[in-house]
Coordinates of C-alpha atoms and ligand atoms in Angstrom, one line a residue:
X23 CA -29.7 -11.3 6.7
X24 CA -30.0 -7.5 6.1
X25 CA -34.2 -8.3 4.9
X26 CA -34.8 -8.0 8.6
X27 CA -34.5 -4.4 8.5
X28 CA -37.2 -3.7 6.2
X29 CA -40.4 -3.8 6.0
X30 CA -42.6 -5.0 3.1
X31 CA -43.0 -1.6 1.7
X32 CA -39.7 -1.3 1.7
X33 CA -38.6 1.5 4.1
X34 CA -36.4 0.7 7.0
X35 CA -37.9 -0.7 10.2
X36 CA -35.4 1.5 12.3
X37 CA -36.8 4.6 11.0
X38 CA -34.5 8.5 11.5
X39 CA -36.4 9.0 14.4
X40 CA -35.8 6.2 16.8
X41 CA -32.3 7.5 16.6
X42 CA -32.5 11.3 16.6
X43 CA -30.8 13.2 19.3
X44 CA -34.0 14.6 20.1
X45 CA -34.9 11.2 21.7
X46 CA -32.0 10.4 22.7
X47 CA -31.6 10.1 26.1
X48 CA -27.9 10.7 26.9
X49 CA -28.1 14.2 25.1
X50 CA -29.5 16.7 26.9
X51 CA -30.4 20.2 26.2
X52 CA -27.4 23.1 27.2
X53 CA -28.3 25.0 30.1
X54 CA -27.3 29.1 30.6
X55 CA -24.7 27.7 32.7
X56 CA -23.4 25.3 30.3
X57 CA -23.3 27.8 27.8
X58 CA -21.1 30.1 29.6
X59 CA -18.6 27.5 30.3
X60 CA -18.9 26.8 26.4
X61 CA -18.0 30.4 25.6
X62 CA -14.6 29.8 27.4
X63 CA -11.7 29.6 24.6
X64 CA -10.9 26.0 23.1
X65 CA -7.1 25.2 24.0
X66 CA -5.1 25.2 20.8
X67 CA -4.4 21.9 21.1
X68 CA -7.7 20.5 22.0
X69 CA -8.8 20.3 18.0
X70 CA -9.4 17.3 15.6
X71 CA -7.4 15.8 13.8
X72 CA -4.8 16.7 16.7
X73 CA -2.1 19.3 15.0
X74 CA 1.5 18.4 14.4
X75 CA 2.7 21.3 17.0
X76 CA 1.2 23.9 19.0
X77 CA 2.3 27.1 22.0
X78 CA -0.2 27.7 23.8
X79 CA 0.1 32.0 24.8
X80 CA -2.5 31.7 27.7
X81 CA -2.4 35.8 27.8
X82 CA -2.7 36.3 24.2
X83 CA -6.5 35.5 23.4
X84 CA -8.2 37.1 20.5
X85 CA -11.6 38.3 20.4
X86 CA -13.4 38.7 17.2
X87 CA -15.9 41.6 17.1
X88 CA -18.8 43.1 15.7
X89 CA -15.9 45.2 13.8
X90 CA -13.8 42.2 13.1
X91 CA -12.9 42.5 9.3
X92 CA -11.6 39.4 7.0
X93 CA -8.2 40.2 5.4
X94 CA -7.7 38.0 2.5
X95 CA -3.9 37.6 0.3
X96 CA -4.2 40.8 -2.1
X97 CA -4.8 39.6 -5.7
X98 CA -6.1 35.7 -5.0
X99 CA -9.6 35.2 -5.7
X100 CA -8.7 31.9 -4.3
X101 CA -7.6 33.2 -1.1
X102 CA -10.6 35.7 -1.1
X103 CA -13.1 32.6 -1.6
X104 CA -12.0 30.9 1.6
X105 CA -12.3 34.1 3.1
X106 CA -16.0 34.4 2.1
X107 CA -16.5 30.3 3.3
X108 CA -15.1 31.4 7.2
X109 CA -17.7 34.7 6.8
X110 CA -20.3 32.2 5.9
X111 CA -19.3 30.2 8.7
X112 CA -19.4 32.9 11.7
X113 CA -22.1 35.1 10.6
X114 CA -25.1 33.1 11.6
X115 CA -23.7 32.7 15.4
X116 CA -22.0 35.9 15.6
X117 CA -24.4 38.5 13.9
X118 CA -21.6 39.9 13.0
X119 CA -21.0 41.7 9.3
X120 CA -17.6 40.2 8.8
X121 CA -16.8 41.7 5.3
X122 CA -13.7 39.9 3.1
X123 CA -11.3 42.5 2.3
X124 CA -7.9 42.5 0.5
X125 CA -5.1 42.5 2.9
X126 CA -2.5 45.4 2.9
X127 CA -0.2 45.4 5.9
X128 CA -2.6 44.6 8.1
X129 CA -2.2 44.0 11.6
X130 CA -5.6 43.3 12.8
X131 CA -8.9 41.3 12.3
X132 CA -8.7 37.5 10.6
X133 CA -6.0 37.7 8.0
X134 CA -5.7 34.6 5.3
X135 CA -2.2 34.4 3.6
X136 CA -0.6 33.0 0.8
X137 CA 3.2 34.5 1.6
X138 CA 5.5 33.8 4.6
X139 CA 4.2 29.9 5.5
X140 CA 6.7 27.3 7.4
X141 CA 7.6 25.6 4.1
X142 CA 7.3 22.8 6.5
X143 CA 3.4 23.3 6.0
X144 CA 3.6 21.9 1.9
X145 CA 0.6 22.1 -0.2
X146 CA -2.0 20.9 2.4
X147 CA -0.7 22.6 6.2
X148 CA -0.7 25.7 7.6
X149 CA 0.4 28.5 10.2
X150 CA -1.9 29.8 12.4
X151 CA -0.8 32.8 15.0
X152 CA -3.6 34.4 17.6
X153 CA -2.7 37.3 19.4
X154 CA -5.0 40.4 20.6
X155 CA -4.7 42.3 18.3
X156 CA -5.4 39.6 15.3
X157 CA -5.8 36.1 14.0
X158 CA -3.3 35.7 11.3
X159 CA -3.2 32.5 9.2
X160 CA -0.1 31.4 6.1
X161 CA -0.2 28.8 4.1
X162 CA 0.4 28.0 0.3
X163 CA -2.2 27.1 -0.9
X164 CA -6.2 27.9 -0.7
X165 CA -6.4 23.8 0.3
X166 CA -4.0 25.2 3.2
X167 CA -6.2 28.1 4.1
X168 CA -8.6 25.9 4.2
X169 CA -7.7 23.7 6.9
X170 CA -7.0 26.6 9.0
X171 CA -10.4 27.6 8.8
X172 CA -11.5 24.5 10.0
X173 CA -9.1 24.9 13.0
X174 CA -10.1 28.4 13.7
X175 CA -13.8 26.8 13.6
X176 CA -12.8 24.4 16.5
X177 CA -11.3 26.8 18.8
X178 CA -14.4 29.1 18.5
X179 CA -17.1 27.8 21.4
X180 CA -19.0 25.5 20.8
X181 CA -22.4 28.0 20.3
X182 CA -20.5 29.1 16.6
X183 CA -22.3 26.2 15.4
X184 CA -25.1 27.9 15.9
X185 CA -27.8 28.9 13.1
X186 CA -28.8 32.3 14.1
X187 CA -27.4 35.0 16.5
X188 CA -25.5 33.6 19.7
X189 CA -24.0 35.3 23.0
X190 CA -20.4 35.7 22.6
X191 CA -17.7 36.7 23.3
X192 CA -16.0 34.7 20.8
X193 CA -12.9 34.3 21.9
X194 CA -9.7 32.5 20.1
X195 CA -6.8 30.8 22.3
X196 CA -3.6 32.4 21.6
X197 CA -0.7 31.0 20.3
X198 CA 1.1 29.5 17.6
X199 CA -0.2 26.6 15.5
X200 CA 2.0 24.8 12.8
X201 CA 0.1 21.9 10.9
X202 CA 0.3 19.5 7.9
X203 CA -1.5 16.2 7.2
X204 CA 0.4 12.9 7.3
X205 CA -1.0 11.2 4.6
X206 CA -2.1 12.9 1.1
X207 CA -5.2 11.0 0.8
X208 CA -7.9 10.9 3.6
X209 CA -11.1 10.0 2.4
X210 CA -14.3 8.6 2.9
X211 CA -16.7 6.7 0.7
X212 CA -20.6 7.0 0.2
X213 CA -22.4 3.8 -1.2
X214 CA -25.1 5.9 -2.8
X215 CA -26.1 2.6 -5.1
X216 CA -27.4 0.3 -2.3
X217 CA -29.6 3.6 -1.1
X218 CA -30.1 6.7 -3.0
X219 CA -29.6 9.6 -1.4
X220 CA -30.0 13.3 -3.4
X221 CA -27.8 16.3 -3.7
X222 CA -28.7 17.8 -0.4
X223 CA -28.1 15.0 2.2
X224 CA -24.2 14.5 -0.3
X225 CA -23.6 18.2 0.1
X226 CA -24.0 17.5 3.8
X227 CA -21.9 14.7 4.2
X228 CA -19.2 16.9 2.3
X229 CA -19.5 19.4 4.9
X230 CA -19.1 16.6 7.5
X231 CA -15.8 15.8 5.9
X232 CA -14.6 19.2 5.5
X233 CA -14.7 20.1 9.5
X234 CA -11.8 16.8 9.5
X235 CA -9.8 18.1 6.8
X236 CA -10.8 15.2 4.6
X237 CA -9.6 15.6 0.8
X238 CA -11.6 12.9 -0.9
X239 CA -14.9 11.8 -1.2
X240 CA -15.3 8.6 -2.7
X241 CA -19.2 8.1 -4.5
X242 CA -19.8 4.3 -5.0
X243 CA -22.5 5.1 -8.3
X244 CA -22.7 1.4 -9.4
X245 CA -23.8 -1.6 -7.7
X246 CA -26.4 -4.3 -8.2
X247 CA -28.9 -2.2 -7.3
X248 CA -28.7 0.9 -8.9
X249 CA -26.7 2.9 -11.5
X250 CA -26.8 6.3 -10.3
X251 CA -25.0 8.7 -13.1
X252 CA -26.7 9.5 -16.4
X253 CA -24.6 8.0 -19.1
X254 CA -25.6 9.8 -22.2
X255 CA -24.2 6.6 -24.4
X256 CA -26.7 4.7 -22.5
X257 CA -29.8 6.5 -20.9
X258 CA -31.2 3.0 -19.3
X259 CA -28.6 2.6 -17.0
X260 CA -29.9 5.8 -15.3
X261 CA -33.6 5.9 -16.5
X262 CA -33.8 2.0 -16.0
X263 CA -30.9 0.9 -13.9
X264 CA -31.8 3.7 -11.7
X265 CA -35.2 3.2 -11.1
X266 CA -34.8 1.4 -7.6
X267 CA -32.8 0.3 -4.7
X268 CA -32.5 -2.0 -1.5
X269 CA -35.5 -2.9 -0.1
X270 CA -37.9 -1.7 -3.6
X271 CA -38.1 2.0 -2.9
X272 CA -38.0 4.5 -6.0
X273 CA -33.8 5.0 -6.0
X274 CA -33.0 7.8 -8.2
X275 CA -29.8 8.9 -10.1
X276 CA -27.4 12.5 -10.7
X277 CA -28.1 13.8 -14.0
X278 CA -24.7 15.1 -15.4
X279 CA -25.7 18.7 -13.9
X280 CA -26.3 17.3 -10.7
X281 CA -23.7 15.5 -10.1
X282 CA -21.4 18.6 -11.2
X283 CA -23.0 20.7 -9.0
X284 CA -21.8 17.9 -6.0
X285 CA -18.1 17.8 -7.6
X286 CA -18.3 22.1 -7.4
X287 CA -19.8 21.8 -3.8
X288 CA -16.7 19.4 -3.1
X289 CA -14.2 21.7 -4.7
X290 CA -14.9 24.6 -3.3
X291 CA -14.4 22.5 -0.1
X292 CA -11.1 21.2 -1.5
X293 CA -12.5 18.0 -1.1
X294 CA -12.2 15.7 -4.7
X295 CA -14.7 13.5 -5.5
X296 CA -13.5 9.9 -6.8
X297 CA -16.1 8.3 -8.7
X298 CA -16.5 4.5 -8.7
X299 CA -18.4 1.9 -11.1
X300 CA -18.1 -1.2 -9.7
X301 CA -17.0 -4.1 -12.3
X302 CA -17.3 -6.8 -13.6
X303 CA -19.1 -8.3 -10.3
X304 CA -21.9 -6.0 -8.6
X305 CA -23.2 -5.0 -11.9
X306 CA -26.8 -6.5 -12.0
X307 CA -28.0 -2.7 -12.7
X308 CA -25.9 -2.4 -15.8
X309 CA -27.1 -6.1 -16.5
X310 CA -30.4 -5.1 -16.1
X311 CA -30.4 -2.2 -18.3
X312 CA -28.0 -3.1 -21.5
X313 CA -28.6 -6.2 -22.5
X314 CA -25.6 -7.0 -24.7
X315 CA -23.6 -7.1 -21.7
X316 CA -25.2 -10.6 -21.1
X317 CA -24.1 -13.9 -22.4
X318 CA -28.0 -14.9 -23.6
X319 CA -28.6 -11.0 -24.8
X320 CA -31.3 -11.1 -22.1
X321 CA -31.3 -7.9 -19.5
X322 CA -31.9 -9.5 -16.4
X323 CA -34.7 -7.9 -13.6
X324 CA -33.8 -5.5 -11.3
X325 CA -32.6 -6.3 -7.8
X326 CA -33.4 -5.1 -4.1
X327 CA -32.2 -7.5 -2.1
X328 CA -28.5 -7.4 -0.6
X329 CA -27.2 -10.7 -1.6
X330 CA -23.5 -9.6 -3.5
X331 CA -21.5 -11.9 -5.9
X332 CA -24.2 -13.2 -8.1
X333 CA -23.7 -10.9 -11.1
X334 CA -20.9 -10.2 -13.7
X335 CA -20.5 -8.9 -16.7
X336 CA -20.2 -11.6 -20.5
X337 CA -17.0 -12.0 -20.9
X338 CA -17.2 -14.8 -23.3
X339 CA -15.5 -14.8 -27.4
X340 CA -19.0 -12.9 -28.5
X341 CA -19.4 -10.3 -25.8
X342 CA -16.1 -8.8 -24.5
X343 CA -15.4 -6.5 -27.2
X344 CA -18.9 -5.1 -26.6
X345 CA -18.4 -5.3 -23.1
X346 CA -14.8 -3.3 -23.8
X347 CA -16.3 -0.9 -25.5
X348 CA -19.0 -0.2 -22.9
X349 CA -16.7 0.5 -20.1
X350 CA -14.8 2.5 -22.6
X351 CA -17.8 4.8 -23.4
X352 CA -18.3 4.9 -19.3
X353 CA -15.1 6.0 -18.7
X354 CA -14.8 8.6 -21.2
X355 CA -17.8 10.3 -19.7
X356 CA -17.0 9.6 -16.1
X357 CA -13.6 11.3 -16.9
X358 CA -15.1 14.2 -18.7
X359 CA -17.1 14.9 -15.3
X360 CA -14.2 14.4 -13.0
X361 CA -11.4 16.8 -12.5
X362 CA -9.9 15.0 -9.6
X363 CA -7.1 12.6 -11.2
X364 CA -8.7 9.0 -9.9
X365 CA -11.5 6.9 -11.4
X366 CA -12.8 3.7 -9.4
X367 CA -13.1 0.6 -11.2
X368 CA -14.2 -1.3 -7.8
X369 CA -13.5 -5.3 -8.9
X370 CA -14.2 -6.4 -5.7
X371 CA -16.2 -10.0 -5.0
X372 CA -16.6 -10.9 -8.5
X373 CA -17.3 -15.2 -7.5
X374 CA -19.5 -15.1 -10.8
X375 CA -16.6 -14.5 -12.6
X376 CA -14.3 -17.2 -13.5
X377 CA -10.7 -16.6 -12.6
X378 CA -9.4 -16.4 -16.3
X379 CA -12.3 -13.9 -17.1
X380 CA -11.4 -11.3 -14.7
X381 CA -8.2 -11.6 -15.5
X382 CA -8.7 -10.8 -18.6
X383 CA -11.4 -8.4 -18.1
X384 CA -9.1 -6.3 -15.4
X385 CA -6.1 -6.7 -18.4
X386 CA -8.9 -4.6 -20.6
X387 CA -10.5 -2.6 -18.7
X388 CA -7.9 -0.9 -16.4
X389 CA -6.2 1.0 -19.4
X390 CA -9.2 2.5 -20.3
X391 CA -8.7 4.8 -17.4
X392 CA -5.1 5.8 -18.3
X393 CA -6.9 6.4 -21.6
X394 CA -8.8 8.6 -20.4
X395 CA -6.3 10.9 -18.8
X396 CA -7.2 9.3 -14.8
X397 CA -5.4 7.1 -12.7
X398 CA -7.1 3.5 -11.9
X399 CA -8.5 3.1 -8.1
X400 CA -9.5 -0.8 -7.2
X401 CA -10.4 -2.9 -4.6
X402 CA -7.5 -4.8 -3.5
X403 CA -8.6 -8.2 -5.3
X404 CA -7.6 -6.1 -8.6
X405 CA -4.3 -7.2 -7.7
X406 CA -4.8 -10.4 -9.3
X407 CA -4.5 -8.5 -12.6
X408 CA -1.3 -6.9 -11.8
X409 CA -2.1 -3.0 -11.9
X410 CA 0.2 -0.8 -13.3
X411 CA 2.4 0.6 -10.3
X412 CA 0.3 4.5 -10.7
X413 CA -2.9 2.2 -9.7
X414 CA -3.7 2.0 -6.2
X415 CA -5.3 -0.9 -4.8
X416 CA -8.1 -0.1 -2.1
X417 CA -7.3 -2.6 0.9
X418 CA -11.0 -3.9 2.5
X419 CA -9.5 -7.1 4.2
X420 CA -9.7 -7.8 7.6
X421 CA -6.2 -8.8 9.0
X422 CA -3.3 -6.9 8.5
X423 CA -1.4 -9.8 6.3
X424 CA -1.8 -10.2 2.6
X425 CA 0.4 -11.5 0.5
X426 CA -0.8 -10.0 -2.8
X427 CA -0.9 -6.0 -1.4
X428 CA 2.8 -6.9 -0.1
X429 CA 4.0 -7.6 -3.3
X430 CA 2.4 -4.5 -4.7
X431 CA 3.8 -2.1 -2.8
X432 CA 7.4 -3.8 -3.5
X433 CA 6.5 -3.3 -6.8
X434 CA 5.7 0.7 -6.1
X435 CA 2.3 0.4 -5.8
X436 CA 0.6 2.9 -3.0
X437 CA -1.9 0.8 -1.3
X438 CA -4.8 2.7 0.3
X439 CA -6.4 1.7 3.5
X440 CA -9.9 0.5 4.3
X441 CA -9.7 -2.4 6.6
X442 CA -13.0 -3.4 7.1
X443 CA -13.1 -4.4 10.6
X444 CA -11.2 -0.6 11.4
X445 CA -12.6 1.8 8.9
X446 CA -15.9 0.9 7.6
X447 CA -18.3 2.9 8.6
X448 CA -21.2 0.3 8.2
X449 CA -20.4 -2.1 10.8
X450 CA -22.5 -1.8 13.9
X451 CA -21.2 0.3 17.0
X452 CA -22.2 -2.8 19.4
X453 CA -24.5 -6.0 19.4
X454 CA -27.3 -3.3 20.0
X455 CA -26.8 -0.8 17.3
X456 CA -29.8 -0.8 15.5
X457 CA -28.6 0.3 11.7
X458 CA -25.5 -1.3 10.1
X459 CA -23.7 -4.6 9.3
X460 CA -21.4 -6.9 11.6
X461 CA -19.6 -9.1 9.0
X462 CA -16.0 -7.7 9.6
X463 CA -17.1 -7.3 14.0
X464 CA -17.8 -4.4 15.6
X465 CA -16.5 -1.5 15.5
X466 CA -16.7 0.8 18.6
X467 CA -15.5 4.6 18.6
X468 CA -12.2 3.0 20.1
X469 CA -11.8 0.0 17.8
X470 CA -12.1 3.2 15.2
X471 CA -9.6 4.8 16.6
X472 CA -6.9 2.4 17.7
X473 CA -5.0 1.1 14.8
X474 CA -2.1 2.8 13.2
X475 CA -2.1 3.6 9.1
X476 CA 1.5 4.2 8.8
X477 CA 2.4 0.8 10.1
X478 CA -0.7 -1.4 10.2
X479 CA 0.5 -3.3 7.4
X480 CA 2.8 -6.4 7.4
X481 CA 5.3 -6.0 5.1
X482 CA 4.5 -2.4 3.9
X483 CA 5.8 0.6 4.6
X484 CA 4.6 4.3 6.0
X485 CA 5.8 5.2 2.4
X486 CA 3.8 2.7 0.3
X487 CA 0.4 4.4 2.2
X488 CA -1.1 6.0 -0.3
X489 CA -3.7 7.5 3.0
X490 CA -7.4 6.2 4.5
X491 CA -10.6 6.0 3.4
X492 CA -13.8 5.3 5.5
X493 CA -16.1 3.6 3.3
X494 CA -20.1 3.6 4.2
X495 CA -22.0 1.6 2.5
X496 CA -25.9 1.8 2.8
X497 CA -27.8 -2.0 2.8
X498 CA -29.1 -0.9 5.8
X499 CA -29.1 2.7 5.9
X500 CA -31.7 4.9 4.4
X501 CA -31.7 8.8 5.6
X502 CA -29.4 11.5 6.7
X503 CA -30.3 10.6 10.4
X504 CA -29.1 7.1 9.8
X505 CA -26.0 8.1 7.5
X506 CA -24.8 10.6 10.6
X507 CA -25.3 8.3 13.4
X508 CA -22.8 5.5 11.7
X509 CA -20.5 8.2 10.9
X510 CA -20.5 10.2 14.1
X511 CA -18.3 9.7 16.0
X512 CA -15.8 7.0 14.1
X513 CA -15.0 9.4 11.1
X514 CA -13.5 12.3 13.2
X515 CA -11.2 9.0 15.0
X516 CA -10.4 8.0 11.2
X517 CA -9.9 11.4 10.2
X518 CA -7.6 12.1 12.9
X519 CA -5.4 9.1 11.9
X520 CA -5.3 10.2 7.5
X521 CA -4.0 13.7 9.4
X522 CA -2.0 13.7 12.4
X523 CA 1.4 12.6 12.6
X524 CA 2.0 11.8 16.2
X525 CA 0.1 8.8 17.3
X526 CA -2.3 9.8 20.6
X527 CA -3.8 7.3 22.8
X528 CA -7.3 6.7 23.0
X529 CA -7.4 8.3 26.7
X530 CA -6.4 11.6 24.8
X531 CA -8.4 11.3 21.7
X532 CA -11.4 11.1 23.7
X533 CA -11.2 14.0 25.9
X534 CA -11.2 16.1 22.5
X535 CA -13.7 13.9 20.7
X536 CA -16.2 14.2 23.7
X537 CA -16.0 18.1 23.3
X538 CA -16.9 17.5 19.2
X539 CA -20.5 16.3 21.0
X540 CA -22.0 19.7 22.2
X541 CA -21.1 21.1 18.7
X542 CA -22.8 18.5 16.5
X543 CA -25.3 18.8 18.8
X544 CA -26.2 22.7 18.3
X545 CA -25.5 21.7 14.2
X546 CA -28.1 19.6 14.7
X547 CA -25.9 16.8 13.4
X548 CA -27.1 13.0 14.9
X549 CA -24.6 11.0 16.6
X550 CA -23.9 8.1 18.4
X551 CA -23.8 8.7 22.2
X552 CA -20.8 6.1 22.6
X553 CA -20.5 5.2 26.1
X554 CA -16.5 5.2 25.7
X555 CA -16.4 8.5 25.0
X556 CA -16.7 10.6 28.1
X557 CA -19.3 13.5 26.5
X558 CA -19.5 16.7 28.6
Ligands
LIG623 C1 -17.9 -5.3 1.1 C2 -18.6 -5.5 -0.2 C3 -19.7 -4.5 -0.4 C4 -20.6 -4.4 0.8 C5 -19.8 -4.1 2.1 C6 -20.6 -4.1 3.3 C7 -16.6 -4.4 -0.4 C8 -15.4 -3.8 -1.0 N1 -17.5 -5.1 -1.1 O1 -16.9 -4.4 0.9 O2 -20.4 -4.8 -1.5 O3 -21.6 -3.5 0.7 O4 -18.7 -5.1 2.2 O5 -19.9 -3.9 4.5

């Protein structure tokens, strides 16, 4: 069904272009007058994800100047580095210098703190104070700093986005912010299997995540299309298994110094990356590439299409010790490249594995992660296998009842949520949208929007949420321009419900979302002109 798309040569009917803002029809170009308005300051409370509380000090704004200096926490590099990220942020639009300097008593400029934070704020929130004569932020950690900045970001106008010098003034709101996240994990996934996509258009994407304060990003590197992480134990799953994608094209793959580089990028983002091989099902590129991982020894051809469930790995008397040992070797190097404490073993849609198989497989397989000092991430269906209760199953269904993710988290288990036909980020906007699925329904900016995490559940708990991920998966998508437009604008809605803790109504949400557009807009970032959201 998704063959449509493409044509014989393989690249996507529905090219970047038919969907750039530049064409786009309901995004027009700023006028003077326009901009002026845009220089007015953002209310404090006007940001996404919405903060837990905010007082607004209407005669307190703050302007940052060409002698505006950075204060940063005396004696934290840490603290010093975030300080250099906000200077990388505002010197393009401001012009201004904006030099990061220790902080000693200071009472003026942008000051970044590691002392004196609402303990309320934990190891993810933070204070943030604006008055005239400075711009002071406290949290406890850099990840806490962090977030500020990407406050501080949204209540600068919207011309900060720019990439060279912009009129000012730049003018901050006044007040008092205090803000924490609701759920620990908020994350979104990149199929980078189906399509390939290289360094730059990932270190993008990061950034994307970053503005929304989310904390993971989740890299699907194995499907039955492509392997895309050099395994030095076995070259041909990168070499080989790498060598194409959905629809023919020339796929690709992160050597081990790429792919670093991306979990650096993240990092310094405070964003962790959560690699995922998918197993035993939607392996036709490991299949492909080892053969011993075959019940006739015979490495099957590559695939292109986007048919799922037709591949798994032997697990018959002569091959599951050698299949073991392969995800063993996997892991280990997987691991060694990952210093965030999850590893994704997918185990989703495996219907060319019989039921005693996967069992059996998933009783194998998932310790090897423990073994290699990480905690196991699955799709739900791993529940079958009965997880250890440090696993957390990753829910994709599509109603908010199922038995087997009930009994997990009465067991302890923390139970991540994806529901398909809420968070993915592949479905199709509307009937129209040209890129995307529409297996789990549509999924409009609202439909992103209105569901509630903490209790969406039946039968589970605020407590047993582990947090939200927004998976995007890529059959259909094949550049930055496609990746942006199915992402903008559901994942700030989905970031917004991984964050905030009081639940807002659409009505509200989309007053602030609509004022994200002019910003993406000067970033040059493509969107989705949803006609629910009333865009300035
Ligand atoms: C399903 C399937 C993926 C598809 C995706 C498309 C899961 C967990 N497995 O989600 O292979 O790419 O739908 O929406």
């Amino acid at each position: 069904m998704f063959l449509t798309f493409f044509s014989s040569a393989g690249t996507a009917a529905c090219s970047g272009a038919d969907i750039d803002t530049e064409d786009n029809p309901d995004i027009t170009d700023s006028t003077s007058d326009e901009l002026q308005l845009e220089a007015a300051p953002v209310a404090l409370d006007k940001v996404i994800p919405a903060p837990v509380s905010v007082q607004s000090s209407a005669s307190q704004t703050h302007t940052i100047t060409q002698s505006t200096v950075i204060y940063t926490e005396a004696n934290s590099a840490e603290a010093a580095r975030v300080g250099e990220y906000l200077g990388t942020l505002l010197r393009p639009a401001t012009g201004y210098p904006l030099p990061v300097r220790p902080a000693s008593s200071v009472s003026s400029g942008i000051v970044l703190l590691l002392t004196g934070a609402n303990p309320k704020v934990g190891a993810s929130g933070y204070e943030l104070d604006v008055d005239p004569s400075r711009i002071l932020v406290r949290a406890n950690t850099g990840a806490g700093l962090f977030a500020a900045v990407q406050t501080l970001r949204q209540l600068l106008p919207v011309t900060i986005e720019g990439s060279s010098t912009q009129t000012g003034p730049w003018q901050v709101a006044g007040g008092h912010v205090l803000d924490y996240p609701k759920f620990g994990y908020r994350g979104a996934m990149l199929d980078v299997a189906r399509h390939f996509f290289p360094e730059g258009t990932v270190k993008r994407y990061i950034d994307h995540l970053a503005r929304y304060k989310l904390n993971y990003l989740h890299l699907h590197l194995s499907d039955d299309q492509g392997w895309r992480i050099q395994i030095d134990a076995y070259p041909r799953l990168a070499t080989y298994g790498g060598s194409t994608q959905v629809g023919g094209g020339p796929g690709g793959y992160y050597t081990k110094a790429v792919y670093t580089d991306i979990v650096d990028y993240a990092a310094a983002r405070y964003i962790t990356i959560v690699p995922e091989i998918d197993m035993p099902g939607h392996t036709n590129a490991a299949l492909a590439s080892v053969a011993e991982l075959n019940c006739d020894n015979k490495a099957k051809p590559l695939y292109t299409g986007t048919d799922v469930g037709f591949s798994t790995f032997c697990m018959d008397a002569q091959h599951r010790d050698v299949v073991v040992k392969f995800v063993g070797d996997v892991v280990r190097e997987l691991a060694a490249l990952t210093p965030g404490p999850y590893i994704h073993l997918g185990g989703d849609e495996a219907s060319s594995t019989s039921e005693p198989d996967y069992l059996a497989f998933e009783q194998r397989v998932m310790p090897l992660v423990a073994q290699a000092g990480k905690k196991l991430i699955g799709w739900h269906e791993i529940l079958k296998a009965n997880p250890e209760t440090s696993a957390i199953p990753q829910y994709w269904g599509t109603t908010p009842t199922d038995s087997s993710v009930q009994a997990a988290a009465k067991r302890g288990l923390k139970i991540l949520l994806s529901p398909a036909n809420k968070a993915y980020l592949d479905m199709k906007y509307n009937r129209n949208t040209p890129l995307g699925q529409d297996w789990a329904g549509l999924i409009e900016a609202r439909d992103a929007y209105n569901w509630n995490p903490a209790s969406y559940l039946t039968g589970v708990s605020s407590s047993s949420v582990a947090g939200i991920e927004a998976p995007l998966w890529t059959e259909t998508l094949t550049t930055l321009a496609h990746i942006e437009y199915m992402i903008f604008p559901r994942l700030p809605a989905l970031a917004e419900r991984g964050w905030a803790s009081a639940n807002q109504t659409w009505d509200q949400f989309k007053q602030r979302l609509a004022a994200q557009g002019p910003r993406w807009k000067k970033a040059n970032i493509t969107y989705y002109a949803s006609p629910q959201v009333p865009w300035p």
